[in-house]
C-alpha cells in the first residue's frame, strides 16, 4: 500500500501551480466616472514630499565661559620698510634753564698767560711804535710774539693786562695799551726832576685773533721811558681770567 500512494502525492503540487488555460485574465477595477475627468498634467501631478532643511544654531553667549589667562607674548615680526619722512613740526617752547654741570677735567682747562720784560730804554720817533721786549718770564704756548711785541688771542675770553714802566728825568712818558688798533688805557707821567715807577692795568674781553700791545706815542713831545742793562724796569703781563662760554 505504501508503494502505491507515493507517486500520486509528488504530482499534486505540480498540478496546483499551473494555471488553467481556460481561466480568463484578471481585470482591474475602474470607476465609472474615470472617463469624465481630464487626464492629469505633469504640473498638476502630486509633488513628492521634501523634508525641510534643519540648521543647528548655538547661542554662544550661553556657552561663553570665564576669561582665560593672558597668553605669552608672540615672536616679534620682521621690521617693515621705512616710511616717507614727515613734515617738520612746530618749534616748541623754550625750556627752563638746566642745573650747572660738574667741574671739568683740570687737564682740559684752557690757559693763556705771558710775562715779558725790556732791558733797553726807549725814545719816541716821528711815528707811533710798538714796544718790543727782550726778556721772557712766562709765555704759554707762545701766544706772545716777541718779534712784534704783541699778544695774540687763541683762547677767547676775559683777560687781565698790566704794564709797568720807569719814567725818565725831565721827560714825558706817554703810552697806550692797545686792543687791535684802538687805544684802551693810557699810561702817562709828566716831566719831573725825579724818575718814578708807573703802572696801568685793565680787563679786556677778547675774541679769537685779537691783538693786545703797548704803543709809544710819536715825537710831538720829548717822550721816553728808562731802563738799563742791569735791572729790568719795564714789564708787560697778561693772562686769561675766564674763557668764553
mmCIF file of C-alpha atoms in Angstrom:
data_model
loop_
_atom_site.group_PDB
_atom_site.id
_atom_site.type_symbol
_atom_site.label_atom_id
_atom_site.label_comp_id
_atom_site.label_asym_id
_atom_site.label_seq_id
_atom_site.Cartn_x
_atom_site.Cartn_y
_atom_site.Cartn_z
ATOM 1 C CA UNK A 1 0.000 0.000 0.000
ATOM 2 C CA UNK A 2 2.820 2.326 0.761
ATOM 3 C CA UNK A 3 4.380 1.974 -2.684
ATOM 4 C CA UNK A 4 1.159 2.830 -4.480
ATOM 5 C CA UNK A 5 0.440 6.267 -2.876
ATOM 6 C CA UNK A 6 3.921 7.786 -3.111
ATOM 7 C CA UNK A 7 3.887 8.776 -6.824
ATOM 8 C CA UNK A 8 0.465 10.345 -6.530
ATOM 9 C CA UNK A 9 1.493 12.651 -3.636
ATOM 10 C CA UNK A 10 4.542 14.014 -5.527
ATOM 11 C CA UNK A 11 2.492 15.046 -8.571
ATOM 12 C CA UNK A 12 -0.138 17.082 -6.667
ATOM 13 C CA UNK A 13 1.940 20.268 -6.185
ATOM 14 C CA UNK A 14 2.901 20.478 -9.849
ATOM 15 C CA UNK A 15 -0.709 20.289 -10.906
ATOM 16 C CA UNK A 16 -1.826 23.013 -8.491
ATOM 17 C CA UNK A 17 0.840 25.523 -9.609
ATOM 18 C CA UNK A 18 -0.065 25.578 -13.292
ATOM 19 C CA UNK A 19 -2.966 27.878 -14.198
ATOM 20 C CA UNK A 20 -5.778 26.575 -16.111
ATOM 21 C CA UNK A 21 -5.703 27.640 -19.758
ATOM 22 C CA UNK A 22 -9.421 28.184 -19.836
ATOM 23 C CA UNK A 23 -9.442 30.780 -16.972
ATOM 24 C CA UNK A 24 -9.787 34.421 -18.144
ATOM 25 C CA UNK A 25 -7.021 37.069 -17.214
ATOM 26 C CA UNK A 26 -7.697 39.183 -14.153
ATOM 27 C CA UNK A 27 -9.407 42.544 -14.580
ATOM 28 C CA UNK A 28 -8.574 45.712 -12.722
ATOM 29 C CA UNK A 29 -11.241 47.936 -11.185
ATOM 30 C CA UNK A 30 -12.196 51.233 -12.814
ATOM 31 C CA UNK A 31 -14.517 53.874 -11.587
ATOM 32 C CA UNK A 32 -17.484 54.579 -13.691
ATOM 33 C CA UNK A 33 -16.598 58.278 -13.814
ATOM 34 C CA UNK A 34 -12.976 57.933 -14.780
ATOM 35 C CA UNK A 35 -13.653 58.779 -18.388
ATOM 36 C CA UNK A 36 -15.270 62.101 -17.365
ATOM 37 C CA UNK A 37 -12.159 63.518 -15.511
ATOM 38 C CA UNK A 38 -9.425 65.224 -17.520
ATOM 39 C CA UNK A 39 -6.083 63.493 -17.563
ATOM 40 C CA UNK A 40 -3.562 64.713 -15.024
ATOM 41 C CA UNK A 41 -0.895 67.042 -16.434
ATOM 42 C CA UNK A 42 2.692 66.974 -15.376
ATOM 43 C CA UNK A 43 2.245 70.241 -13.422
ATOM 44 C CA UNK A 44 -0.818 69.005 -11.532
ATOM 45 C CA UNK A 45 0.627 65.717 -10.596
ATOM 46 C CA UNK A 46 1.298 65.264 -6.905
ATOM 47 C CA UNK A 47 4.760 66.598 -5.926
ATOM 48 C CA UNK A 48 6.944 64.361 -3.936
ATOM 49 C CA UNK A 49 7.251 65.459 -0.300
ATOM 50 C CA UNK A 50 10.504 67.122 0.634
ATOM 51 C CA UNK A 51 11.660 67.327 4.229
ATOM 52 C CA UNK A 52 12.580 70.895 5.421
ATOM 53 C CA UNK A 53 16.284 71.656 5.927
ATOM 54 C CA UNK A 54 17.179 71.825 9.572
ATOM 55 C CA UNK A 55 20.121 74.073 10.581
ATOM 56 C CA UNK A 56 21.538 73.964 14.027
ATOM 57 C CA UNK A 57 22.015 77.352 15.843
ATOM 58 C CA UNK A 58 24.020 77.556 19.020
ATOM 59 C CA UNK A 59 23.785 80.665 21.255
ATOM 60 C CA UNK A 60 27.445 81.303 22.099
ATOM 61 C CA UNK A 61 26.549 83.773 24.867
ATOM 62 C CA UNK A 62 25.142 80.898 26.841
ATOM 63 C CA UNK A 63 28.214 78.731 26.264
ATOM 64 C CA UNK A 64 30.785 81.569 26.927
ATOM 65 C CA UNK A 65 32.988 80.739 29.874
ATOM 66 C CA UNK A 66 35.221 82.836 32.144
ATOM 67 C CA UNK A 67 38.071 84.897 30.660
ATOM 68 C CA UNK A 68 41.246 82.882 30.468
ATOM 69 C CA UNK A 69 44.780 83.877 31.466
ATOM 70 C CA UNK A 70 46.806 86.077 29.149
ATOM 71 C CA UNK A 71 48.972 84.107 26.777
ATOM 72 C CA UNK A 72 52.687 84.523 26.286
ATOM 73 C CA UNK A 73 53.992 87.290 24.024
ATOM 74 C CA UNK A 74 54.488 86.101 20.494
ATOM 75 C CA UNK A 75 57.664 86.342 18.488
ATOM 76 C CA UNK A 76 58.168 89.883 17.072
ATOM 77 C CA UNK A 77 57.625 90.143 13.370
ATOM 78 C CA UNK A 78 60.088 91.468 10.830
ATOM 79 C CA UNK A 79 60.750 95.196 10.702
ATOM 80 C CA UNK A 80 58.762 96.893 7.998
ATOM 81 C CA UNK A 81 60.106 99.243 5.372
ATOM 82 C CA UNK A 82 60.813 102.857 6.402
ATOM 83 C CA UNK A 83 58.037 105.237 5.545
ATOM 84 C CA UNK A 84 58.495 108.636 3.924
ATOM 85 C CA UNK A 85 59.936 111.445 6.039
ATOM 86 C CA UNK A 86 57.277 113.504 7.757
ATOM 87 C CA UNK A 87 56.916 117.261 7.802
ATOM 88 C CA UNK A 88 58.909 119.269 10.319
ATOM 89 C CA UNK A 89 56.913 120.004 13.435
ATOM 90 C CA UNK A 90 56.332 123.374 15.019
ATOM 91 C CA UNK A 91 59.073 124.811 17.241
ATOM 92 C CA UNK A 92 58.425 124.041 20.872
ATOM 93 C CA UNK A 93 58.533 126.434 23.767
ATOM 94 C CA UNK A 94 61.918 127.305 25.274
ATOM 95 C CA UNK A 95 62.784 125.014 28.126
ATOM 96 C CA UNK A 96 63.827 126.053 31.600
ATOM 97 C CA UNK A 97 67.472 126.614 32.444
ATOM 98 C CA UNK A 98 69.240 123.449 33.500
ATOM 99 C CA UNK A 99 71.419 122.894 36.511
ATOM 100 C CA UNK A 100 75.091 123.751 36.471
ATOM 101 C CA UNK A 101 77.274 120.870 35.369
ATOM 102 C CA UNK A 102 80.083 119.277 37.293
ATOM 103 C CA UNK A 103 83.556 120.866 37.099
ATOM 104 C CA UNK A 104 85.512 119.842 34.048
ATOM 105 C CA UNK A 105 88.715 117.892 33.902
ATOM 106 C CA UNK A 106 91.593 120.143 35.069
ATOM 107 C CA UNK A 107 93.770 118.693 32.335
ATOM 108 C CA UNK A 108 91.410 120.071 29.717
ATOM 109 C CA UNK A 109 91.078 123.584 31.182
ATOM 110 C CA UNK A 110 92.230 126.230 28.720
ATOM 111 C CA UNK A 111 95.086 128.518 29.739
ATOM 112 C CA UNK A 112 96.833 131.534 28.290
ATOM 113 C CA UNK A 113 99.401 133.719 30.069
ATOM 114 C CA UNK A 114 102.561 135.713 29.409
ATOM 115 C CA UNK A 115 105.020 137.968 31.234
ATOM 116 C CA UNK A 116 107.832 139.743 29.359
ATOM 117 C CA UNK A 117 110.358 142.479 30.137
ATOM 118 C CA UNK A 118 112.639 145.038 28.443
ATOM 119 C CA UNK A 119 116.205 145.970 29.412
ATOM 120 C CA UNK A 120 116.689 148.874 26.981
ATOM 121 C CA UNK A 121 115.352 152.388 27.279
ATOM 122 C CA UNK A 122 113.107 153.731 24.528
ATOM 123 C CA UNK A 123 112.716 157.210 22.946
ATOM 124 C CA UNK A 124 109.919 158.426 20.724
ATOM 125 C CA UNK A 125 110.337 158.893 16.965
ATOM 126 C CA UNK A 126 108.296 160.574 14.218
ATOM 127 C CA UNK A 127 105.715 157.747 14.149
ATOM 128 C CA UNK A 128 103.914 155.501 16.588
ATOM 129 C CA UNK A 129 105.952 152.452 17.555
ATOM 130 C CA UNK A 130 105.095 149.196 19.246
ATOM 131 C CA UNK A 131 107.161 148.424 22.297
ATOM 132 C CA UNK A 132 109.096 145.189 21.816
ATOM 133 C CA UNK A 133 110.613 143.131 24.610
ATOM 134 C CA UNK A 134 113.806 141.110 25.029
ATOM 135 C CA UNK A 135 113.164 139.007 28.138
ATOM 136 C CA UNK A 136 110.636 136.201 28.643
ATOM 137 C CA UNK A 137 109.401 135.250 32.104
ATOM 138 C CA UNK A 138 106.309 133.282 31.013
ATOM 139 C CA UNK A 139 104.925 132.673 27.525
ATOM 140 C CA UNK A 140 102.442 129.761 27.486
ATOM 141 C CA UNK A 141 102.082 128.239 24.013
ATOM 142 C CA UNK A 142 103.979 131.293 22.686
ATOM 143 C CA UNK A 143 100.830 133.380 22.442
ATOM 144 C CA UNK A 144 103.016 136.482 22.832
ATOM 145 C CA UNK A 145 105.028 137.326 19.712
ATOM 146 C CA UNK A 146 108.414 138.623 20.817
ATOM 147 C CA UNK A 147 109.334 139.992 17.381
ATOM 148 C CA UNK A 148 106.220 142.156 17.064
ATOM 149 C CA UNK A 149 105.691 142.863 20.768
ATOM 150 C CA UNK A 150 102.051 141.736 20.518
ATOM 151 C CA UNK A 151 99.861 139.217 22.341
ATOM 152 C CA UNK A 152 97.576 137.174 20.050
ATOM 153 C CA UNK A 153 94.380 135.714 21.434
ATOM 154 C CA UNK A 154 93.991 131.988 20.729
ATOM 155 C CA UNK A 155 91.576 131.327 23.604
ATOM 156 C CA UNK A 156 88.643 133.776 23.546
ATOM 157 C CA UNK A 157 87.588 135.124 26.913
ATOM 158 C CA UNK A 158 88.302 137.783 29.534
ATOM 159 C CA UNK A 159 91.964 138.737 30.095
ATOM 160 C CA UNK A 160 93.839 140.808 32.632
ATOM 161 C CA UNK A 161 96.723 143.019 31.364
ATOM 162 C CA UNK A 162 99.298 145.077 33.242
ATOM 163 C CA UNK A 163 102.087 147.453 32.140
ATOM 164 C CA UNK A 164 104.936 148.717 34.378
ATOM 165 C CA UNK A 165 107.492 151.346 33.312
ATOM 166 C CA UNK A 166 110.128 153.689 34.793
ATOM 167 C CA UNK A 167 109.952 157.374 33.817
ATOM 168 C CA UNK A 168 112.911 159.431 32.627
ATOM 169 C CA UNK A 169 114.023 162.577 34.427
ATOM 170 C CA UNK A 170 112.678 165.770 32.862
ATOM 171 C CA UNK A 171 110.963 163.820 30.087
ATOM 172 C CA UNK A 172 107.325 162.996 29.465
ATOM 173 C CA UNK A 173 106.093 159.383 29.477
ATOM 174 C CA UNK A 174 103.132 158.738 27.136
ATOM 175 C CA UNK A 175 101.992 155.181 26.345
ATOM 176 C CA UNK A 176 98.762 153.466 25.296
ATOM 177 C CA UNK A 177 97.637 149.908 25.903
ATOM 178 C CA UNK A 178 96.132 148.914 22.530
ATOM 179 C CA UNK A 179 93.357 146.462 21.682
ATOM 180 C CA UNK A 180 93.844 145.811 17.969
ATOM 181 C CA UNK A 181 94.059 149.417 16.641
ATOM 182 C CA UNK A 182 92.106 151.125 19.445
ATOM 183 C CA UNK A 183 93.561 152.862 22.493
ATOM 184 C CA UNK A 184 92.096 151.322 25.650
ATOM 185 C CA UNK A 185 94.008 152.876 28.564
ATOM 186 C CA UNK A 186 96.829 155.424 28.857
ATOM 187 C CA UNK A 187 99.951 155.353 30.986
ATOM 188 C CA UNK A 188 101.167 158.892 31.473
ATOM 189 C CA UNK A 189 103.711 160.782 33.594
ATOM 190 C CA UNK A 190 104.546 164.500 33.432
ATOM 191 C CA UNK A 191 108.151 165.689 33.152
ATOM 192 C CA UNK A 192 109.810 165.820 36.558
ATOM 193 C CA UNK A 193 113.246 166.098 38.121
ATOM 194 C CA UNK A 194 112.614 162.729 39.724
ATOM 195 C CA UNK A 195 112.038 159.427 37.920
ATOM 196 C CA UNK A 196 109.243 157.190 39.233
ATOM 197 C CA UNK A 197 107.677 153.816 38.571
ATOM 198 C CA UNK A 198 104.278 153.964 36.806
ATOM 199 C CA UNK A 199 101.740 151.166 36.327
ATOM 200 C CA UNK A 200 98.485 150.617 34.439
ATOM 201 C CA UNK A 201 96.138 147.605 34.260
ATOM 202 C CA UNK A 202 92.837 146.654 32.617
ATOM 203 C CA UNK A 203 90.460 143.742 31.917
ATOM 204 C CA UNK A 204 89.596 143.132 28.250
ATOM 205 C CA UNK A 205 87.131 140.776 26.569
ATOM 206 C CA UNK A 206 88.999 139.248 23.634
ATOM 207 C CA UNK A 207 87.884 137.251 20.643
ATOM 208 C CA UNK A 208 89.884 134.874 18.509
ATOM 209 C CA UNK A 209 92.945 136.503 16.838
ATOM 210 C CA UNK A 210 92.583 139.820 18.691
ATOM 211 C CA UNK A 211 95.852 141.682 19.390
ATOM 212 C CA UNK A 212 96.969 143.493 22.567
ATOM 213 C CA UNK A 213 100.159 145.573 22.616
ATOM 214 C CA UNK A 214 101.832 148.675 24.068
ATOM 215 C CA UNK A 215 102.302 151.735 21.820
ATOM 216 C CA UNK A 216 104.718 154.609 22.430
ATOM 217 C CA UNK A 217 103.422 158.000 21.358
ATOM 218 C CA UNK A 218 105.097 159.706 18.376
ATOM 219 C CA UNK A 219 107.564 162.613 18.652
ATOM 220 C CA UNK A 220 105.426 165.659 19.278
ATOM 221 C CA UNK A 221 106.850 165.905 22.780
ATOM 222 C CA UNK A 222 110.017 164.674 24.435
ATOM 223 C CA UNK A 223 108.756 161.201 25.236
ATOM 224 C CA UNK A 224 110.845 158.379 26.709
ATOM 225 C CA UNK A 225 110.986 155.502 29.199
ATOM 226 C CA UNK A 226 114.011 154.464 31.196
ATOM 227 C CA UNK A 227 115.806 151.146 31.632
ATOM 228 C CA UNK A 228 119.347 149.735 31.796
ATOM 229 C CA UNK A 229 121.255 146.542 31.137
ATOM 230 C CA UNK A 230 121.430 145.590 34.805
ATOM 231 C CA UNK A 231 117.831 145.652 36.020
ATOM 232 C CA UNK A 232 114.502 145.275 34.288
ATOM 233 C CA UNK A 233 112.195 148.262 34.828
ATOM 234 C CA UNK A 234 109.727 147.643 32.002
ATOM 235 C CA UNK A 235 107.288 144.681 32.113
ATOM 236 C CA UNK A 236 104.139 143.671 30.243
ATOM 237 C CA UNK A 237 101.910 140.924 31.659
ATOM 238 C CA UNK A 238 98.619 139.257 30.764
ATOM 239 C CA UNK A 239 96.616 136.103 31.494
ATOM 240 C CA UNK A 240 93.239 134.535 30.866
ATOM 241 C CA UNK A 241 90.732 135.091 33.669
ATOM 242 C CA UNK A 242 87.714 133.277 32.231
ATOM 243 C CA UNK A 243 87.367 131.539 28.856
ATOM 244 C CA UNK A 244 84.358 132.365 26.732
ATOM 245 C CA UNK A 245 81.404 130.027 27.282
#
